[in-house]
């Protein structure tokens, strides 16, 4: 029973920052579909677990994907996953609630079902006394379809108000024959079995017929006032990947509207926590940790962020913001970050050339990037991390080489000003088209072409001296695109990957290629070619797998932004005080 022993050791090392409730008679297991250190670093997971656990009707437990060695042991011994708090088999719960932030974790669902002894497909569980399987989290409110065959009901949107409504409805109707129909009445609930997809002769989604009790379009739920709900570390453990930090969510959404970024559209309109709330939360955190991790899409635009950094510095702590938009870093913020001992800073130009930054609507000039780097280096922050993407729509080779030119100018500028540069890391990610963005119709560039561009850039950067290129593999991005843009037919591919034991990037890539070969040789008739979801441009008039969700962002607006990208036209950042253009305000 070393699995239970490890769980008990982990629980013993945790510090719970709130009073735990004795629990009610609705048993819920909240599952993070990846390993414990990743789950415990996820604020979304901690917040959802706390929402369930603090509901007097609910007895809530946690569970995670077992570690690799545990999985191997369990497959040998037949041991089953049990929950953290009460060591209950997952099949004993009334409800299992997956909290899924990353679509790449969709891969782990078949493993969790297997190791829990629960059939993965809803259709195979129906009427057999298994728990109701629910899922929520930012990944599913972008596109839940790749796992729709595994999940009985999705909660689309932010859970603070929606989850208690769902629990109330579940407590009222559990055991009823029409339970799913009753639960579907919760605003934001999506029941896949109430929809029937049909495909045309080219394999494209032709229709998504609705046969449920409410309305076909699912309204994505958001909360208006973030200050009403705490989203900060609730259970601390050194074993979390951010173990040395107390995490505080500062905002949801982003005003800048970069055309590749899902967070900039799916959480519209932008909402910030008040600086009073953030300062109070950071001070509370400093009694537990020396580092305050400020979480959100873009932190330099958070109102009062410089004052928060200064307040943390004055109390001997360090503020660690997730990402900073170069032109929004004020001298005061730069100084405060340096004063708090920040040793590295992340700046996200995303594209090397001015032209490409206009295509992606980055609203950031080369001059502003050079100024921000000079300011941070001037404050003694000597380690620079620069985020760039490759394979973006409209990209040409000289745009990729412009990444090296820009990096070169940052280093040359530092030398001229005699500023110390300890390291420069170029973090390069292949473009992954995301639902609900202006680039949702665009295809991912094929892996061979991306590899050529990465090699070209690596050679150009090697001439600059101490620059490290940290490039994500196009193969990983290929899988991410498939689970990001795919429809229900992806569930069969996930099952095939699971059956083949493909759970690392290399194995996944090889199994996906094997699937493609099988399809070509008609050996696999029930599988869709992964390329269909990855390297195929979606037509503008095509029904998209996620179109049934209402994100309050008009489709014509996304299309007009796509057109502007082609003509290298930028759009102004959001002004929620007077703008209504995209439909979200
Ligand atoms: S309506 Fe305007 S301000 Fe509001 S989210 Fe849309 S673009 Fe931004």
PDB file of C-alpha atoms in Angstrom, residues 293-511:
ATOM      1  CA  UNK A 293       3.213  34.727  -6.979  1.00  0.00           C
ATOM      2  CA  UNK A 294       0.884  37.130  -8.775  1.00  0.00           C
ATOM      3  CA  UNK A 295      -1.213  35.102 -11.237  1.00  0.00           C
ATOM      4  CA  UNK A 296      -3.081  36.272 -14.338  1.00  0.00           C
ATOM      5  CA  UNK A 297      -2.678  36.838 -18.080  1.00  0.00           C
ATOM      6  CA  UNK A 298      -0.679  40.077 -17.879  1.00  0.00           C
ATOM      7  CA  UNK A 299       0.482  41.595 -14.588  1.00  0.00           C
ATOM      8  CA  UNK A 300       2.112  44.931 -15.450  1.00  0.00           C
ATOM      9  CA  UNK A 301      -1.332  46.393 -16.288  1.00  0.00           C
ATOM     10  CA  UNK A 302      -2.844  45.390 -12.920  1.00  0.00           C
ATOM     11  CA  UNK A 303      -3.939  48.639 -11.207  1.00  0.00           C
ATOM     12  CA  UNK A 304      -1.631  49.362  -8.255  1.00  0.00           C
ATOM     13  CA  UNK A 305       0.836  46.582  -9.098  1.00  0.00           C
ATOM     14  CA  UNK A 306       3.847  48.811  -8.360  1.00  0.00           C
ATOM     15  CA  UNK A 307       2.400  49.693  -4.949  1.00  0.00           C
ATOM     16  CA  UNK A 308       1.784  45.996  -4.251  1.00  0.00           C
ATOM     17  CA  UNK A 309       5.392  45.175  -5.189  1.00  0.00           C
ATOM     18  CA  UNK A 310       6.669  48.005  -2.977  1.00  0.00           C
ATOM     19  CA  UNK A 311       4.482  46.882  -0.050  1.00  0.00           C
ATOM     20  CA  UNK A 312       5.766  43.302  -0.376  1.00  0.00           C
ATOM     21  CA  UNK A 313       9.349  44.588  -0.601  1.00  0.00           C
ATOM     22  CA  UNK A 314       8.936  46.718   2.528  1.00  0.00           C
ATOM     23  CA  UNK A 315       7.825  43.589   4.390  1.00  0.00           C
ATOM     24  CA  UNK A 316      10.884  41.617   3.293  1.00  0.00           C
ATOM     25  CA  UNK A 317       9.111  39.569   0.648  1.00  0.00           C
ATOM     26  CA  UNK A 318       9.444  39.145  -3.121  1.00  0.00           C
ATOM     27  CA  UNK A 319       6.710  39.640  -5.718  1.00  0.00           C
ATOM     28  CA  UNK A 320       6.844  37.202  -8.648  1.00  0.00           C
ATOM     29  CA  UNK A 321       4.456  38.296 -11.416  1.00  0.00           C
ATOM     30  CA  UNK A 322       3.464  35.683 -14.047  1.00  0.00           C
ATOM     31  CA  UNK A 323       4.024  37.794 -17.196  1.00  0.00           C
ATOM     32  CA  UNK A 324       4.721  41.470 -17.884  1.00  0.00           C
ATOM     33  CA  UNK A 325       3.854  43.419 -21.034  1.00  0.00           C
ATOM     34  CA  UNK A 326       7.036  45.312 -21.794  1.00  0.00           C
ATOM     35  CA  UNK A 327       5.517  48.745 -22.376  1.00  0.00           C
ATOM     36  CA  UNK A 328       3.478  48.568 -19.167  1.00  0.00           C
ATOM     37  CA  UNK A 329       6.464  48.077 -16.844  1.00  0.00           C
ATOM     38  CA  UNK A 330       6.736  51.395 -14.974  1.00  0.00           C
ATOM     39  CA  UNK A 331      10.091  52.537 -13.525  1.00  0.00           C
ATOM     40  CA  UNK A 332       8.472  52.219 -10.069  1.00  0.00           C
ATOM     41  CA  UNK A 333       7.468  48.609 -10.755  1.00  0.00           C
ATOM     42  CA  UNK A 334      10.916  47.812 -12.156  1.00  0.00           C
ATOM     43  CA  UNK A 335      12.567  49.259  -9.061  1.00  0.00           C
ATOM     44  CA  UNK A 336      10.206  47.469  -6.670  1.00  0.00           C
ATOM     45  CA  UNK A 337      10.734  44.125  -8.396  1.00  0.00           C
ATOM     46  CA  UNK A 338      14.487  44.596  -8.271  1.00  0.00           C
ATOM     47  CA  UNK A 339      14.302  45.682  -4.619  1.00  0.00           C
ATOM     48  CA  UNK A 340      12.381  42.511  -3.766  1.00  0.00           C
ATOM     49  CA  UNK A 341      15.310  40.515  -5.092  1.00  0.00           C
ATOM     50  CA  UNK A 342      13.895  39.549  -8.473  1.00  0.00           C
ATOM     51  CA  UNK A 343      16.783  37.905 -10.289  1.00  0.00           C
ATOM     52  CA  UNK A 344      15.033  37.296 -13.590  1.00  0.00           C
ATOM     53  CA  UNK A 345      12.266  38.934 -15.580  1.00  0.00           C
ATOM     54  CA  UNK A 346      10.062  37.565 -18.370  1.00  0.00           C
ATOM     55  CA  UNK A 347       9.210  39.852 -21.271  1.00  0.00           C
ATOM     56  CA  UNK A 348       6.872  38.553 -23.974  1.00  0.00           C
ATOM     57  CA  UNK A 349       7.468  40.221 -27.393  1.00  0.00           C
ATOM     58  CA  UNK A 350       5.931  37.041 -28.923  1.00  0.00           C
ATOM     59  CA  UNK A 351       7.144  38.086 -32.406  1.00  0.00           C
ATOM     60  CA  UNK A 352      10.535  39.391 -33.547  1.00  0.00           C
ATOM     61  CA  UNK A 353       9.438  41.813 -36.265  1.00  0.00           C
ATOM     62  CA  UNK A 354       7.272  44.920 -36.005  1.00  0.00           C
ATOM     63  CA  UNK A 355       5.180  43.502 -38.858  1.00  0.00           C
ATOM     64  CA  UNK A 356       4.402  40.252 -37.038  1.00  0.00           C
ATOM     65  CA  UNK A 357       3.609  42.065 -33.799  1.00  0.00           C
ATOM     66  CA  UNK A 358       0.988  44.015 -35.769  1.00  0.00           C
ATOM     67  CA  UNK A 359      -0.357  40.767 -37.277  1.00  0.00           C
ATOM     68  CA  UNK A 360      -0.852  39.281 -33.790  1.00  0.00           C
ATOM     69  CA  UNK A 361      -2.066  42.638 -32.382  1.00  0.00           C
ATOM     70  CA  UNK A 362       0.673  42.846 -29.771  1.00  0.00           C
ATOM     71  CA  UNK A 363       0.537  46.665 -29.600  1.00  0.00           C
ATOM     72  CA  UNK A 364       4.235  46.700 -28.757  1.00  0.00           C
ATOM     73  CA  UNK A 365       7.019  48.462 -30.632  1.00  0.00           C
ATOM     74  CA  UNK A 366      10.662  47.451 -30.803  1.00  0.00           C
ATOM     75  CA  UNK A 367      11.591  50.652 -28.998  1.00  0.00           C
ATOM     76  CA  UNK A 368       9.283  49.773 -26.085  1.00  0.00           C
ATOM     77  CA  UNK A 369      10.811  46.288 -25.810  1.00  0.00           C
ATOM     78  CA  UNK A 370      14.366  47.676 -25.808  1.00  0.00           C
ATOM     79  CA  UNK A 371      13.380  50.286 -23.215  1.00  0.00           C
ATOM     80  CA  UNK A 372      11.809  47.675 -20.907  1.00  0.00           C
ATOM     81  CA  UNK A 373      14.851  45.412 -21.132  1.00  0.00           C
ATOM     82  CA  UNK A 374      17.180  48.376 -20.466  1.00  0.00           C
ATOM     83  CA  UNK A 375      15.091  49.416 -17.469  1.00  0.00           C
ATOM     84  CA  UNK A 376      15.089  45.930 -15.886  1.00  0.00           C
ATOM     85  CA  UNK A 377      18.804  45.402 -16.565  1.00  0.00           C
ATOM     86  CA  UNK A 378      19.398  48.888 -15.192  1.00  0.00           C
ATOM     87  CA  UNK A 379      17.734  47.796 -11.954  1.00  0.00           C
ATOM     88  CA  UNK A 380      20.139  44.877 -11.715  1.00  0.00           C
ATOM     89  CA  UNK A 381      17.766  42.136 -12.877  1.00  0.00           C
ATOM     90  CA  UNK A 382      20.384  40.342 -14.968  1.00  0.00           C
ATOM     91  CA  UNK A 383      18.515  37.265 -16.219  1.00  0.00           C
ATOM     92  CA  UNK A 384      16.169  37.941 -19.129  1.00  0.00           C
ATOM     93  CA  UNK A 385      13.578  35.472 -20.441  1.00  0.00           C
ATOM     94  CA  UNK A 386      12.050  36.452 -23.788  1.00  0.00           C
ATOM     95  CA  UNK A 387       8.871  34.704 -25.004  1.00  0.00           C
ATOM     96  CA  UNK A 388       8.464  34.259 -28.753  1.00  0.00           C
ATOM     97  CA  UNK A 389       6.253  32.148 -31.001  1.00  0.00           C
ATOM     98  CA  UNK A 390       7.033  30.450 -34.316  1.00  0.00           C
ATOM     99  CA  UNK A 391       4.676  29.262 -37.044  1.00  0.00           C
ATOM    100  CA  UNK A 392       2.229  32.146 -36.620  1.00  0.00           C
ATOM    101  CA  UNK A 393      -0.256  32.906 -39.414  1.00  0.00           C
ATOM    102  CA  UNK A 394       1.184  35.284 -42.081  1.00  0.00           C
ATOM    103  CA  UNK A 395       4.753  34.572 -40.812  1.00  0.00           C
ATOM    104  CA  UNK A 396       7.730  34.661 -43.218  1.00  0.00           C
ATOM    105  CA  UNK A 397      11.296  33.473 -42.643  1.00  0.00           C
ATOM    106  CA  UNK A 398      12.596  36.991 -42.098  1.00  0.00           C
ATOM    107  CA  UNK A 399      10.115  37.409 -39.245  1.00  0.00           C
ATOM    108  CA  UNK A 400      11.698  34.410 -37.515  1.00  0.00           C
ATOM    109  CA  UNK A 401      15.207  35.780 -38.046  1.00  0.00           C
ATOM    110  CA  UNK A 402      13.959  39.078 -36.598  1.00  0.00           C
ATOM    111  CA  UNK A 403      13.779  37.267 -33.223  1.00  0.00           C
ATOM    112  CA  UNK A 404      17.571  36.950 -33.285  1.00  0.00           C
ATOM    113  CA  UNK A 405      17.981  40.554 -34.467  1.00  0.00           C
ATOM    114  CA  UNK A 406      15.820  41.853 -31.604  1.00  0.00           C
ATOM    115  CA  UNK A 407      17.632  39.703 -29.041  1.00  0.00           C
ATOM    116  CA  UNK A 408      20.917  40.971 -30.460  1.00  0.00           C
ATOM    117  CA  UNK A 409      19.822  44.585 -30.031  1.00  0.00           C
ATOM    118  CA  UNK A 410      18.877  43.941 -26.377  1.00  0.00           C
ATOM    119  CA  UNK A 411      22.348  42.476 -25.684  1.00  0.00           C
ATOM    120  CA  UNK A 412      24.187  45.172 -27.661  1.00  0.00           C
ATOM    121  CA  UNK A 413      22.261  47.887 -25.828  1.00  0.00           C
ATOM    122  CA  UNK A 414      23.230  46.408 -22.479  1.00  0.00           C
ATOM    123  CA  UNK A 415      26.879  46.303 -23.514  1.00  0.00           C
ATOM    124  CA  UNK A 416      26.737  49.966 -24.606  1.00  0.00           C
ATOM    125  CA  UNK A 417      25.246  50.951 -21.241  1.00  0.00           C
ATOM    126  CA  UNK A 418      27.717  48.647 -19.437  1.00  0.00           C
ATOM    127  CA  UNK A 419      24.801  46.731 -17.865  1.00  0.00           C
ATOM    128  CA  UNK A 420      25.391  43.174 -16.607  1.00  0.00           C
ATOM    129  CA  UNK A 421      23.546  40.420 -18.516  1.00  0.00           C
ATOM    130  CA  UNK A 422      23.927  37.099 -16.707  1.00  0.00           C
ATOM    131  CA  UNK A 423      21.751  35.129 -19.125  1.00  0.00           C
ATOM    132  CA  UNK A 424      19.286  35.580 -21.973  1.00  0.00           C
ATOM    133  CA  UNK A 425      16.837  32.749 -22.599  1.00  0.00           C
ATOM    134  CA  UNK A 426      14.735  32.793 -25.748  1.00  0.00           C
ATOM    135  CA  UNK A 427      11.679  30.679 -24.984  1.00  0.00           C
ATOM    136  CA  UNK A 428      10.130  29.669 -28.302  1.00  0.00           C
ATOM    137  CA  UNK A 429       6.714  28.053 -28.656  1.00  0.00           C
ATOM    138  CA  UNK A 430       5.101  26.771 -31.855  1.00  0.00           C
ATOM    139  CA  UNK A 431       1.808  28.541 -32.561  1.00  0.00           C
ATOM    140  CA  UNK A 432      -1.168  26.434 -31.448  1.00  0.00           C
ATOM    141  CA  UNK A 433      -4.496  27.689 -32.892  1.00  0.00           C
ATOM    142  CA  UNK A 434      -7.000  28.104 -30.054  1.00  0.00           C
ATOM    143  CA  UNK A 435     -10.792  28.189 -30.057  1.00  0.00           C
ATOM    144  CA  UNK A 436     -12.418  31.534 -29.450  1.00  0.00           C
ATOM    145  CA  UNK A 437      -9.531  33.516 -30.896  1.00  0.00           C
ATOM    146  CA  UNK A 438      -9.235  35.298 -34.275  1.00  0.00           C
ATOM    147  CA  UNK A 439      -6.766  32.535 -35.272  1.00  0.00           C
ATOM    148  CA  UNK A 440      -9.193  29.680 -34.449  1.00  0.00           C
ATOM    149  CA  UNK A 441      -9.611  28.877 -38.149  1.00  0.00           C
ATOM    150  CA  UNK A 442      -5.876  28.799 -38.832  1.00  0.00           C
ATOM    151  CA  UNK A 443      -3.990  25.550 -39.046  1.00  0.00           C
ATOM    152  CA  UNK A 444      -0.821  24.641 -37.158  1.00  0.00           C
ATOM    153  CA  UNK A 445       2.274  24.720 -39.372  1.00  0.00           C
ATOM    154  CA  UNK A 446       3.593  21.239 -40.115  1.00  0.00           C
ATOM    155  CA  UNK A 447       6.324  19.893 -37.861  1.00  0.00           C
ATOM    156  CA  UNK A 448       8.973  19.643 -40.591  1.00  0.00           C
ATOM    157  CA  UNK A 449       8.623  23.320 -41.540  1.00  0.00           C
ATOM    158  CA  UNK A 450       8.711  24.359 -37.878  1.00  0.00           C
ATOM    159  CA  UNK A 451      11.856  22.315 -37.302  1.00  0.00           C
ATOM    160  CA  UNK A 452      13.529  24.085 -40.206  1.00  0.00           C
ATOM    161  CA  UNK A 453      12.623  27.495 -38.775  1.00  0.00           C
ATOM    162  CA  UNK A 454      13.811  26.555 -35.270  1.00  0.00           C
ATOM    163  CA  UNK A 455      17.159  25.362 -36.694  1.00  0.00           C
ATOM    164  CA  UNK A 456      17.473  28.579 -38.692  1.00  0.00           C
ATOM    165  CA  UNK A 457      16.839  30.650 -35.546  1.00  0.00           C
ATOM    166  CA  UNK A 458      19.168  28.510 -33.418  1.00  0.00           C
ATOM    167  CA  UNK A 459      21.978  29.156 -35.874  1.00  0.00           C
ATOM    168  CA  UNK A 460      21.274  32.923 -35.919  1.00  0.00           C
ATOM    169  CA  UNK A 461      21.152  33.102 -32.100  1.00  0.00           C
ATOM    170  CA  UNK A 462      24.375  31.111 -31.734  1.00  0.00           C
ATOM    171  CA  UNK A 463      26.221  34.082 -33.205  1.00  0.00           C
ATOM    172  CA  UNK A 464      25.073  36.311 -30.301  1.00  0.00           C
ATOM    173  CA  UNK A 465      27.046  34.643 -27.496  1.00  0.00           C
ATOM    174  CA  UNK A 466      25.325  33.810 -24.145  1.00  0.00           C
ATOM    175  CA  UNK A 467      21.813  33.180 -25.476  1.00  0.00           C
ATOM    176  CA  UNK A 468      19.986  29.936 -24.705  1.00  0.00           C
ATOM    177  CA  UNK A 469      17.169  28.811 -27.020  1.00  0.00           C
ATOM    178  CA  UNK A 470      14.483  26.852 -25.177  1.00  0.00           C
ATOM    179  CA  UNK A 471      12.214  25.636 -27.992  1.00  0.00           C
ATOM    180  CA  UNK A 472       9.094  23.556 -27.340  1.00  0.00           C
ATOM    181  CA  UNK A 473       8.935  20.559 -29.641  1.00  0.00           C
ATOM    182  CA  UNK A 474       6.548  20.853 -32.602  1.00  0.00           C
ATOM    183  CA  UNK A 475       5.459  17.299 -31.786  1.00  0.00           C
ATOM    184  CA  UNK A 476       4.105  18.396 -28.391  1.00  0.00           C
ATOM    185  CA  UNK A 477       2.375  21.360 -30.049  1.00  0.00           C
ATOM    186  CA  UNK A 478       0.827  18.956 -32.584  1.00  0.00           C
ATOM    187  CA  UNK A 479      -0.875  16.975 -29.815  1.00  0.00           C
ATOM    188  CA  UNK A 480      -1.933  20.174 -28.055  1.00  0.00           C
ATOM    189  CA  UNK A 481      -3.536  21.467 -31.252  1.00  0.00           C
ATOM    190  CA  UNK A 482      -5.434  18.199 -31.727  1.00  0.00           C
ATOM    191  CA  UNK A 483      -6.988  18.330 -28.249  1.00  0.00           C
ATOM    192  CA  UNK A 484      -7.532  22.076 -28.570  1.00  0.00           C
ATOM    193  CA  UNK A 485      -9.382  22.135 -31.927  1.00  0.00           C
ATOM    194  CA  UNK A 486     -10.733  18.589 -32.078  1.00  0.00           C
ATOM    195  CA  UNK A 487     -14.299  17.311 -31.858  1.00  0.00           C
ATOM    196  CA  UNK A 488     -15.810  14.239 -30.188  1.00  0.00           C
ATOM    197  CA  UNK A 489     -13.955  11.878 -32.503  1.00  0.00           C
ATOM    198  CA  UNK A 490     -10.743  12.759 -30.643  1.00  0.00           C
ATOM    199  CA  UNK A 491     -11.948  10.624 -27.712  1.00  0.00           C
ATOM    200  CA  UNK A 492     -11.248   7.472 -29.757  1.00  0.00           C
ATOM    201  CA  UNK A 493      -7.730   8.745 -30.480  1.00  0.00           C
ATOM    202  CA  UNK A 494      -7.198   9.374 -26.745  1.00  0.00           C
ATOM    203  CA  UNK A 495      -8.359   5.812 -26.014  1.00  0.00           C
ATOM    204  CA  UNK A 496      -5.982   4.459 -28.668  1.00  0.00           C
ATOM    205  CA  UNK A 497      -3.073   6.440 -27.156  1.00  0.00           C
ATOM    206  CA  UNK A 498      -4.011   5.102 -23.724  1.00  0.00           C
ATOM    207  CA  UNK A 499      -4.223   1.510 -24.953  1.00  0.00           C
ATOM    208  CA  UNK A 500      -0.776   1.920 -26.510  1.00  0.00           C
ATOM    209  CA  UNK A 501       0.609   3.307 -23.250  1.00  0.00           C
ATOM    210  CA  UNK A 502       1.605   6.504 -25.076  1.00  0.00           C
ATOM    211  CA  UNK A 503       1.921   9.089 -22.302  1.00  0.00           C
ATOM    212  CA  UNK A 504       5.104  10.954 -23.201  1.00  0.00           C
ATOM    213  CA  UNK A 505       5.558  13.362 -26.168  1.00  0.00           C
ATOM    214  CA  UNK A 506       7.701  10.948 -28.204  1.00  0.00           C
ATOM    215  CA  UNK A 507       5.384   7.971 -27.746  1.00  0.00           C
ATOM    216  CA  UNK A 508       2.323  10.115 -28.433  1.00  0.00           C
ATOM    217  CA  UNK A 509       3.812  11.394 -31.690  1.00  0.00           C
ATOM    218  CA  UNK A 510       4.720   7.894 -32.877  1.00  0.00           C
ATOM    219  CA  UNK A 511       1.306   6.487 -32.014  1.00  0.00           C
TER     220      UNK A 511
END
